[in-house]
mmCIF file of N, CA, C and O in Angstrom:
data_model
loop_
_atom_site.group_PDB
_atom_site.id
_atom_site.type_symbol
_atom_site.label_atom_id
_atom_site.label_comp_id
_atom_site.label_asym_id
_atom_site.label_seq_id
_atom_site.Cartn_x
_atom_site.Cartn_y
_atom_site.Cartn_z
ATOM 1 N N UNK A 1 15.542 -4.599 -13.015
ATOM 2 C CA UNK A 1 15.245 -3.459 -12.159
ATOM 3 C C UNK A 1 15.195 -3.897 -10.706
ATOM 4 O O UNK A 1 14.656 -4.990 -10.530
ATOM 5 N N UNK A 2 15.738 -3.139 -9.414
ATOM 6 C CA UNK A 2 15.612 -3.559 -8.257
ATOM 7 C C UNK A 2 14.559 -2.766 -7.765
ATOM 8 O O UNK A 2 14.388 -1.563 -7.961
ATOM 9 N N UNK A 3 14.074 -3.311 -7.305
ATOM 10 C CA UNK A 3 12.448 -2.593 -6.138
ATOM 11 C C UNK A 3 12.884 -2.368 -5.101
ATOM 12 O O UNK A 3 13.689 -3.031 -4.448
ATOM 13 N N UNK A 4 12.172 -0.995 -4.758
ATOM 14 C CA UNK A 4 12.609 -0.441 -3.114
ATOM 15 C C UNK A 4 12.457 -1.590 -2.463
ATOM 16 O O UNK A 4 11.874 -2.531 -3.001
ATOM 17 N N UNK A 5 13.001 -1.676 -1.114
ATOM 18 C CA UNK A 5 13.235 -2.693 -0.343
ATOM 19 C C UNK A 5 11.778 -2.277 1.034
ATOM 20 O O UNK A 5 11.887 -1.423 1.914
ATOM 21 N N UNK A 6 10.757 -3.031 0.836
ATOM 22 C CA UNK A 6 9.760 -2.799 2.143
ATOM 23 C C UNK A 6 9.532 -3.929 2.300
ATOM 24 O O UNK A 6 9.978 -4.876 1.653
ATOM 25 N N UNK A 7 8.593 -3.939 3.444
ATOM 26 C CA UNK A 7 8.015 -4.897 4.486
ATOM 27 C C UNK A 7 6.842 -5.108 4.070
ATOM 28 O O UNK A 7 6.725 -4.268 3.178
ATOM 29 N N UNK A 8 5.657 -5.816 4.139
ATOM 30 C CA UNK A 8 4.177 -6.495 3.501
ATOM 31 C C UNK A 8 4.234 -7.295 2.890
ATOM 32 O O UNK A 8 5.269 -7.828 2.490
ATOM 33 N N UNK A 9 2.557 -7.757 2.526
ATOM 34 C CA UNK A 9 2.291 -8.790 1.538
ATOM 35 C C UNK A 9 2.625 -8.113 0.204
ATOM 36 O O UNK A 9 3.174 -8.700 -0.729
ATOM 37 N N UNK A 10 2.190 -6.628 0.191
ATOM 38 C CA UNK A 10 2.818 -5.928 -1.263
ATOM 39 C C UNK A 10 4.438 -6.239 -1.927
ATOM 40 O O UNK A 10 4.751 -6.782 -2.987
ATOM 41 N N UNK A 11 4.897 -5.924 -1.336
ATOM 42 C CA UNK A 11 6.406 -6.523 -1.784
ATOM 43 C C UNK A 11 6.306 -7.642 -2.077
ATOM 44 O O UNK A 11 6.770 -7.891 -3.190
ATOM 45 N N UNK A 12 5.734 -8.764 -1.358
ATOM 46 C CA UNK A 12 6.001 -10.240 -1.832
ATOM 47 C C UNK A 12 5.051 -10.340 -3.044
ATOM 48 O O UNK A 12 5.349 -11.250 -3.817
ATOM 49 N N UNK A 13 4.150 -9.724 -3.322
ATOM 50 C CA UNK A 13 3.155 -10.006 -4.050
ATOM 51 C C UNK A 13 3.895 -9.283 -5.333
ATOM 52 O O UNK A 13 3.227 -9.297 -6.367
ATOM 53 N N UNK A 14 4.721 -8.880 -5.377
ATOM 54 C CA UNK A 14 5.919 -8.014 -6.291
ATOM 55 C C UNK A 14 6.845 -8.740 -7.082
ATOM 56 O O UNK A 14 7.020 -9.051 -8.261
ATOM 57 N N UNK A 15 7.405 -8.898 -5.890
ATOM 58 C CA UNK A 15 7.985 -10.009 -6.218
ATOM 59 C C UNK A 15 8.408 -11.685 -6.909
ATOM 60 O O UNK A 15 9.327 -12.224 -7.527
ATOM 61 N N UNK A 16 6.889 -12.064 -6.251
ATOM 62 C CA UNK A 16 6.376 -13.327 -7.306
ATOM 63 C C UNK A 16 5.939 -13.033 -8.090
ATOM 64 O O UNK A 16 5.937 -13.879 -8.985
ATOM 65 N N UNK A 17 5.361 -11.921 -8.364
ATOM 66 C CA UNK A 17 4.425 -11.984 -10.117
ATOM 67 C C UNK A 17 5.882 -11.818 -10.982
ATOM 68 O O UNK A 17 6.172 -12.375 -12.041
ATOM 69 N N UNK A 18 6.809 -10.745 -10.077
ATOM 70 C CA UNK A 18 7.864 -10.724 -11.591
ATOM 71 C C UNK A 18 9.107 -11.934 -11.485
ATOM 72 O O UNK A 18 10.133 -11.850 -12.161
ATOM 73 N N UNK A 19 8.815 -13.167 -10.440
ATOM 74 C CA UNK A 19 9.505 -14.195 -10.911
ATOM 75 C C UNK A 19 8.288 -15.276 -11.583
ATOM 76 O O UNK A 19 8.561 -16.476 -11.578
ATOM 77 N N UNK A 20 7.250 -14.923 -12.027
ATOM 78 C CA UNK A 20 6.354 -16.159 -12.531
ATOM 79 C C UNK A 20 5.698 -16.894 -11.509
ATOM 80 O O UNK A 20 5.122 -17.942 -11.803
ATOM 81 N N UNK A 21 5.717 -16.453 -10.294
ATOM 82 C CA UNK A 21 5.283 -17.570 -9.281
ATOM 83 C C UNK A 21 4.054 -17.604 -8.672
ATOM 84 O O UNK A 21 3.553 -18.480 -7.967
ATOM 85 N N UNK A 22 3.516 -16.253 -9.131
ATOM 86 C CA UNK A 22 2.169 -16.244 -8.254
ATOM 87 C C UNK A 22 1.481 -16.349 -9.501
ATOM 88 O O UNK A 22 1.887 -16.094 -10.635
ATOM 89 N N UNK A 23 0.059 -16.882 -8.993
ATOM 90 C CA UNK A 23 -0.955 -17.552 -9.775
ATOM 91 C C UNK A 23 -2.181 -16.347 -9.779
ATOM 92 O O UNK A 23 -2.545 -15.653 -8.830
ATOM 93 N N UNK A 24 -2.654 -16.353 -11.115
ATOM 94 C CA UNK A 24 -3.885 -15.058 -10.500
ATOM 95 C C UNK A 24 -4.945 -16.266 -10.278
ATOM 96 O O UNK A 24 -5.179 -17.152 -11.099
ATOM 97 N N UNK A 25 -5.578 -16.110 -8.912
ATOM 98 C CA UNK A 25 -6.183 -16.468 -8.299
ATOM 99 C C UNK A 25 -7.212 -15.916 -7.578
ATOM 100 O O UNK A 25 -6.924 -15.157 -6.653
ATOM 101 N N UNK A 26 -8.863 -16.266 -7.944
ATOM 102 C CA UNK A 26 -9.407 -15.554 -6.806
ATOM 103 C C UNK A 26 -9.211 -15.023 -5.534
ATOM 104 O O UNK A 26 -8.879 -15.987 -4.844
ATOM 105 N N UNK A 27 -9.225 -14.377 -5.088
ATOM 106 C CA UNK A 27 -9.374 -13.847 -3.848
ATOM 107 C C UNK A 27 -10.677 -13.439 -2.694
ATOM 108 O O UNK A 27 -11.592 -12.677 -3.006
ATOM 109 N N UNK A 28 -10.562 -14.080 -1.366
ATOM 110 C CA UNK A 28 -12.031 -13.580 -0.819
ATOM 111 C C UNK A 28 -12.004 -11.850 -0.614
ATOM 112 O O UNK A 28 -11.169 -11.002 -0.298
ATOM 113 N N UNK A 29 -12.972 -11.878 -0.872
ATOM 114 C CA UNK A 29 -13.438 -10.287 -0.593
ATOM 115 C C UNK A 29 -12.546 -9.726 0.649
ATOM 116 O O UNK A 29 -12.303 -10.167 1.772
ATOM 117 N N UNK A 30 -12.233 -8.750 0.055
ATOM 118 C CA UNK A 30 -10.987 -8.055 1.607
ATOM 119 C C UNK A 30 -10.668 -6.868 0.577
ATOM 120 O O UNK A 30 -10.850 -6.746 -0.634
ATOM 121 N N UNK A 31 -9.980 -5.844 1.812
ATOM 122 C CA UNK A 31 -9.873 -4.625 1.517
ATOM 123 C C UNK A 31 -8.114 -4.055 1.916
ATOM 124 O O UNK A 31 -7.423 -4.548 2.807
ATOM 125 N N UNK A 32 -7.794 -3.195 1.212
ATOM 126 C CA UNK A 32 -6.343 -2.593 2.100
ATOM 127 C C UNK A 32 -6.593 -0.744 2.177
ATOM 128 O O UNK A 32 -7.563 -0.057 1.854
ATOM 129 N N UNK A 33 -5.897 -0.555 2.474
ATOM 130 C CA UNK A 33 -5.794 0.645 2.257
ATOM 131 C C UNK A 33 -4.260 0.949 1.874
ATOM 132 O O UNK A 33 -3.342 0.131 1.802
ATOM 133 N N UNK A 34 -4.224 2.210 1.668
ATOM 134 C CA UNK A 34 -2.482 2.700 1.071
ATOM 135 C C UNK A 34 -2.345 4.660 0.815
ATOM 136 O O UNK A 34 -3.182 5.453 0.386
ATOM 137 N N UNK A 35 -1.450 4.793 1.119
ATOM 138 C CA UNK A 35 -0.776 5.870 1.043
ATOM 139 C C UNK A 35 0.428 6.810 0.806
ATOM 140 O O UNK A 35 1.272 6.916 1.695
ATOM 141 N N UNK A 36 0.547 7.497 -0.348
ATOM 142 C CA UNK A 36 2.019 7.725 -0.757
ATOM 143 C C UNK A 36 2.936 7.785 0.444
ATOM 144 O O UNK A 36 2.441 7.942 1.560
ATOM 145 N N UNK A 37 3.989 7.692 0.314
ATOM 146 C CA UNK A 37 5.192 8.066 0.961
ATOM 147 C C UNK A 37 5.410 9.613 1.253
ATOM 148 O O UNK A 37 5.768 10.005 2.363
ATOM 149 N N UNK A 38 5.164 10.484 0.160
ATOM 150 C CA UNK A 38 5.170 12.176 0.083
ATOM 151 C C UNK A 38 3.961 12.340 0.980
ATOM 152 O O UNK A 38 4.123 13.282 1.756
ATOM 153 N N UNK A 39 2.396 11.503 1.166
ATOM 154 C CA UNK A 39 1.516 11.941 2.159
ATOM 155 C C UNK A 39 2.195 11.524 3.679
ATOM 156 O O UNK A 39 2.036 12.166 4.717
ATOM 157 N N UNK A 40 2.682 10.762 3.578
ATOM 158 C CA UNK A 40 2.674 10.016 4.843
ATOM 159 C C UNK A 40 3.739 10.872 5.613
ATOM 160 O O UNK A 40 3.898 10.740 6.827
ATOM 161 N N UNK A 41 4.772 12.140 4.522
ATOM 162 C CA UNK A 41 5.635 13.164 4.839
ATOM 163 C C UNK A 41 4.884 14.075 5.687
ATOM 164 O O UNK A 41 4.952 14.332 6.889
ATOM 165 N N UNK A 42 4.204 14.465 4.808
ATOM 166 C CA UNK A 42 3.619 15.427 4.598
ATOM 167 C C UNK A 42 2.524 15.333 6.148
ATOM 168 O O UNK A 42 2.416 16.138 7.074
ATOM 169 N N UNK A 43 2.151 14.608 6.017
ATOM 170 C CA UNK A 43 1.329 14.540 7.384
ATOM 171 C C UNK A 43 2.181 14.631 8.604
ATOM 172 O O UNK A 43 1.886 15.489 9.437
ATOM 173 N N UNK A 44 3.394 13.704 8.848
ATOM 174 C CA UNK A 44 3.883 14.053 9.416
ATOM 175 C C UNK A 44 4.220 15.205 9.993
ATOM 176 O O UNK A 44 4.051 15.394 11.198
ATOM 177 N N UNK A 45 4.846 16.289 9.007
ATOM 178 C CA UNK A 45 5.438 17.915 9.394
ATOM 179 C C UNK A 45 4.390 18.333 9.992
ATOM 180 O O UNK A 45 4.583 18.970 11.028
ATOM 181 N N UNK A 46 2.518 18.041 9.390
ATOM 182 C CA UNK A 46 1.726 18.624 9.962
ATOM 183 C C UNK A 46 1.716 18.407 11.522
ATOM 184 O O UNK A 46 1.827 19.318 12.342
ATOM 185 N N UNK A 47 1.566 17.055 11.818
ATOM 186 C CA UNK A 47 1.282 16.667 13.087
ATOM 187 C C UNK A 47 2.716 17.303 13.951
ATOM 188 O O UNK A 47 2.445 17.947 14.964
ATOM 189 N N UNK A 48 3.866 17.185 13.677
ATOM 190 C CA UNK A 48 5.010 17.837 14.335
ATOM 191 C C UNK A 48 4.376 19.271 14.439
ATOM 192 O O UNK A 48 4.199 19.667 15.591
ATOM 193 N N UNK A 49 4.074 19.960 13.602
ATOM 194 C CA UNK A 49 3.730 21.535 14.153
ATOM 195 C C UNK A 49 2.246 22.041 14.916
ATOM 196 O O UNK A 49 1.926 23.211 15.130
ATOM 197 N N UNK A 50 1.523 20.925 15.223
ATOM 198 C CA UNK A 50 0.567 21.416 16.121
ATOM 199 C C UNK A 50 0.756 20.710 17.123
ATOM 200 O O UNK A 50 0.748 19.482 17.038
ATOM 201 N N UNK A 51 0.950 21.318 18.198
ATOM 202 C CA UNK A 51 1.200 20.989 19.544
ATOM 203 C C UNK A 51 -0.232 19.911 20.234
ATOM 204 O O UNK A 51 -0.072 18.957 20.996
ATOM 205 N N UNK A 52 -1.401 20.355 19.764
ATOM 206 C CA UNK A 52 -2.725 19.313 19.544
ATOM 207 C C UNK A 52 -2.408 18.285 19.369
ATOM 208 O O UNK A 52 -2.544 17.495 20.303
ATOM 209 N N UNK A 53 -1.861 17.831 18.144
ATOM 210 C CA UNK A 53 -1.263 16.466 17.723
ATOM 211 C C UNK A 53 -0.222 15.474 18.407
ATOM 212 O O UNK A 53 0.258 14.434 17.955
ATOM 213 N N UNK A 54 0.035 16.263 19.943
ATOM 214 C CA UNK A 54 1.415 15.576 20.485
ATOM 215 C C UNK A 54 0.336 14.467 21.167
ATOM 216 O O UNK A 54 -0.798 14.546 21.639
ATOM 217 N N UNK A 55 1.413 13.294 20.933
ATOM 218 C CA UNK A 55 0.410 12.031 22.026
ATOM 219 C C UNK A 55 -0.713 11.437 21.229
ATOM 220 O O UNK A 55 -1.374 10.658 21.916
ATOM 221 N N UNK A 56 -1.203 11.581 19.797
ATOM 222 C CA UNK A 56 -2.235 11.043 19.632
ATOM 223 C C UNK A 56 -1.646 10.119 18.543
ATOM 224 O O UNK A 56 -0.479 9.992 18.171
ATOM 225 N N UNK A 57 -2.680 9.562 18.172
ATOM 226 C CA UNK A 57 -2.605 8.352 17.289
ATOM 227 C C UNK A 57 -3.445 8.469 15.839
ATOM 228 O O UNK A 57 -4.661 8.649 15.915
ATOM 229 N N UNK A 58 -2.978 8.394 14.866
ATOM 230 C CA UNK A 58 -3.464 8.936 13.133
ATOM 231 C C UNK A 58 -3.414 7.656 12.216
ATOM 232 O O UNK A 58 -2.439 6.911 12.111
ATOM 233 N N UNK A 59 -4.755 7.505 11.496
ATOM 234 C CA UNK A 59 -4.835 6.615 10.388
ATOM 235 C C UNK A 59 -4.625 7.168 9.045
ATOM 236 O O UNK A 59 -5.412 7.982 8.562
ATOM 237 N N UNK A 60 -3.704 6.796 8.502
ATOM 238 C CA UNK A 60 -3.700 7.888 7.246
ATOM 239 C C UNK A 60 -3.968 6.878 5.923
ATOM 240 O O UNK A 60 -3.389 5.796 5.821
ATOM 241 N N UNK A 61 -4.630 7.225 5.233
ATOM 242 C CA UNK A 61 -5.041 6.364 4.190
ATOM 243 C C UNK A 61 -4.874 7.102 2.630
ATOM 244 O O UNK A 61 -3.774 6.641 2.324
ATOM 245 N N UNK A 62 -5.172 7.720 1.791
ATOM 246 C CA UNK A 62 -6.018 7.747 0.529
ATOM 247 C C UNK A 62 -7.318 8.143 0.118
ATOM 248 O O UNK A 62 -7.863 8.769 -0.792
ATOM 249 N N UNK A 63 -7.574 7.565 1.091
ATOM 250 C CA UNK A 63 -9.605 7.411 1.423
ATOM 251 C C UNK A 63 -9.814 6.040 0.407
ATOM 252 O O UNK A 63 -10.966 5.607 0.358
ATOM 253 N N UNK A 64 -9.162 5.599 -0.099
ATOM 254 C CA UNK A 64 -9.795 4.632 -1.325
ATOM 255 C C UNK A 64 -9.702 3.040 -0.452
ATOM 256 O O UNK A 64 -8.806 2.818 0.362
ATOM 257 N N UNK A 65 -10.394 2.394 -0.670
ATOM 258 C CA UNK A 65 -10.162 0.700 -0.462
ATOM 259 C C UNK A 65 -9.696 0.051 -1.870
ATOM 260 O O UNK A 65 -9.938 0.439 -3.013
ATOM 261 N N UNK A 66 -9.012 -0.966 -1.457
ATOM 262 C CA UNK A 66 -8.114 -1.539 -2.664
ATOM 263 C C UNK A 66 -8.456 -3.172 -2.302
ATOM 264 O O UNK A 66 -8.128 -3.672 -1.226
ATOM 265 N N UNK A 67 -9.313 -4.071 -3.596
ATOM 266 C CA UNK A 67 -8.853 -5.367 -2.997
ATOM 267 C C UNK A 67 -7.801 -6.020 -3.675
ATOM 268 O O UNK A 67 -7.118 -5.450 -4.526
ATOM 269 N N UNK A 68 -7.649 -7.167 -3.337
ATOM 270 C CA UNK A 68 -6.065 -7.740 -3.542
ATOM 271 C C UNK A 68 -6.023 -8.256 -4.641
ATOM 272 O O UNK A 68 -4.958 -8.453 -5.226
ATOM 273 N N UNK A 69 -7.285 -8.595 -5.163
ATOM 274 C CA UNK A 69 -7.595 -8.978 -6.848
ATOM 275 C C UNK A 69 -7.145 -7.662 -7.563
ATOM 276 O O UNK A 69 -6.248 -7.492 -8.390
ATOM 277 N N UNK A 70 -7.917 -6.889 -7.074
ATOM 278 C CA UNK A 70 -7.358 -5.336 -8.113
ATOM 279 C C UNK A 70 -6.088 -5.000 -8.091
ATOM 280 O O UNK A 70 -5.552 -4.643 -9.140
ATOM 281 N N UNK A 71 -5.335 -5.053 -6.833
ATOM 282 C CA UNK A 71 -3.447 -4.585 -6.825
ATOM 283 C C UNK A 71 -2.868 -5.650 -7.718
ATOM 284 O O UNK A 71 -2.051 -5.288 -8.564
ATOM 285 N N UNK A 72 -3.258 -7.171 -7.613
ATOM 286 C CA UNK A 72 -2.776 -7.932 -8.487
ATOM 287 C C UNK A 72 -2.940 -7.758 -9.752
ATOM 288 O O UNK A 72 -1.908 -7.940 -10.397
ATOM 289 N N UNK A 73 -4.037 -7.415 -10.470
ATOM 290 C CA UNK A 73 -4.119 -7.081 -11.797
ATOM 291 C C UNK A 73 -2.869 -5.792 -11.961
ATOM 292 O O UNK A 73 -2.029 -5.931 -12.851
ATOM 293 N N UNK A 74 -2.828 -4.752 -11.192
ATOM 294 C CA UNK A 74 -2.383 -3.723 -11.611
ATOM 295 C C UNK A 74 -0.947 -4.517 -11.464
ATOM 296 O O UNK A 74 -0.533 -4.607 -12.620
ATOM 297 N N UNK A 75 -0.231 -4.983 -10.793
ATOM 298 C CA UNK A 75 1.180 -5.829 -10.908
ATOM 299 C C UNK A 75 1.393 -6.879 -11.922
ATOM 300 O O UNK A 75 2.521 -7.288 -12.199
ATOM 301 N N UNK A 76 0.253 -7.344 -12.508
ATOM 302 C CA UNK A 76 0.439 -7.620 -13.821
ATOM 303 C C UNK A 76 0.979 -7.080 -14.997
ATOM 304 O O UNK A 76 1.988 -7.214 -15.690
ATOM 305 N N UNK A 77 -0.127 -6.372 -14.971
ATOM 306 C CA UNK A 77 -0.089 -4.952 -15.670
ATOM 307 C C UNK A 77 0.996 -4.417 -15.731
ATOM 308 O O UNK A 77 1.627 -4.500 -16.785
ATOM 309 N N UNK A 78 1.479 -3.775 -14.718
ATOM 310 C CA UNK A 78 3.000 -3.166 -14.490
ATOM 311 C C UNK A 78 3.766 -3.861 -15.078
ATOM 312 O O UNK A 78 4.971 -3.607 -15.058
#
């Protein structure tokens, strides 16, 4: 299977688990955040149609924190 092609530690971290290379390994406490692609649309059109929104700057998240132990399990998993 080929994986969309992005930029991050996510992709690489993709990548090595499905060639055998990454080790599950503790991790220090740390956090990410993340957000679909359809939100990150979707917000967009919003911010394009209120004239309020011209010039400013937006964090768009999920609301959830993710640590890097947990995405790794779930890429196991996967």
């Amino acid at each position: 299977d080929a994986l969309p092609i992005c930029k991050g530690n996510l992709d690489l971290m993709i990548r090595a688990v499905n060639k055998g290379l990454f080790p599950s390994i503790i991790f220090p406490p740390n956090v990410r955040s993340m957000i679909h692609v359809h939100d990150v649309a979707q917000a967009c059109m919003l911010a394009a149609a209120r004239e309020q929104a011209c010039g400013r700057t937006y964090v768009l998240t999920d609301g959830r924190e993710y640590s890097t132990g947990e995405i790794l399990i779930w890429i196991h998993e996967a």
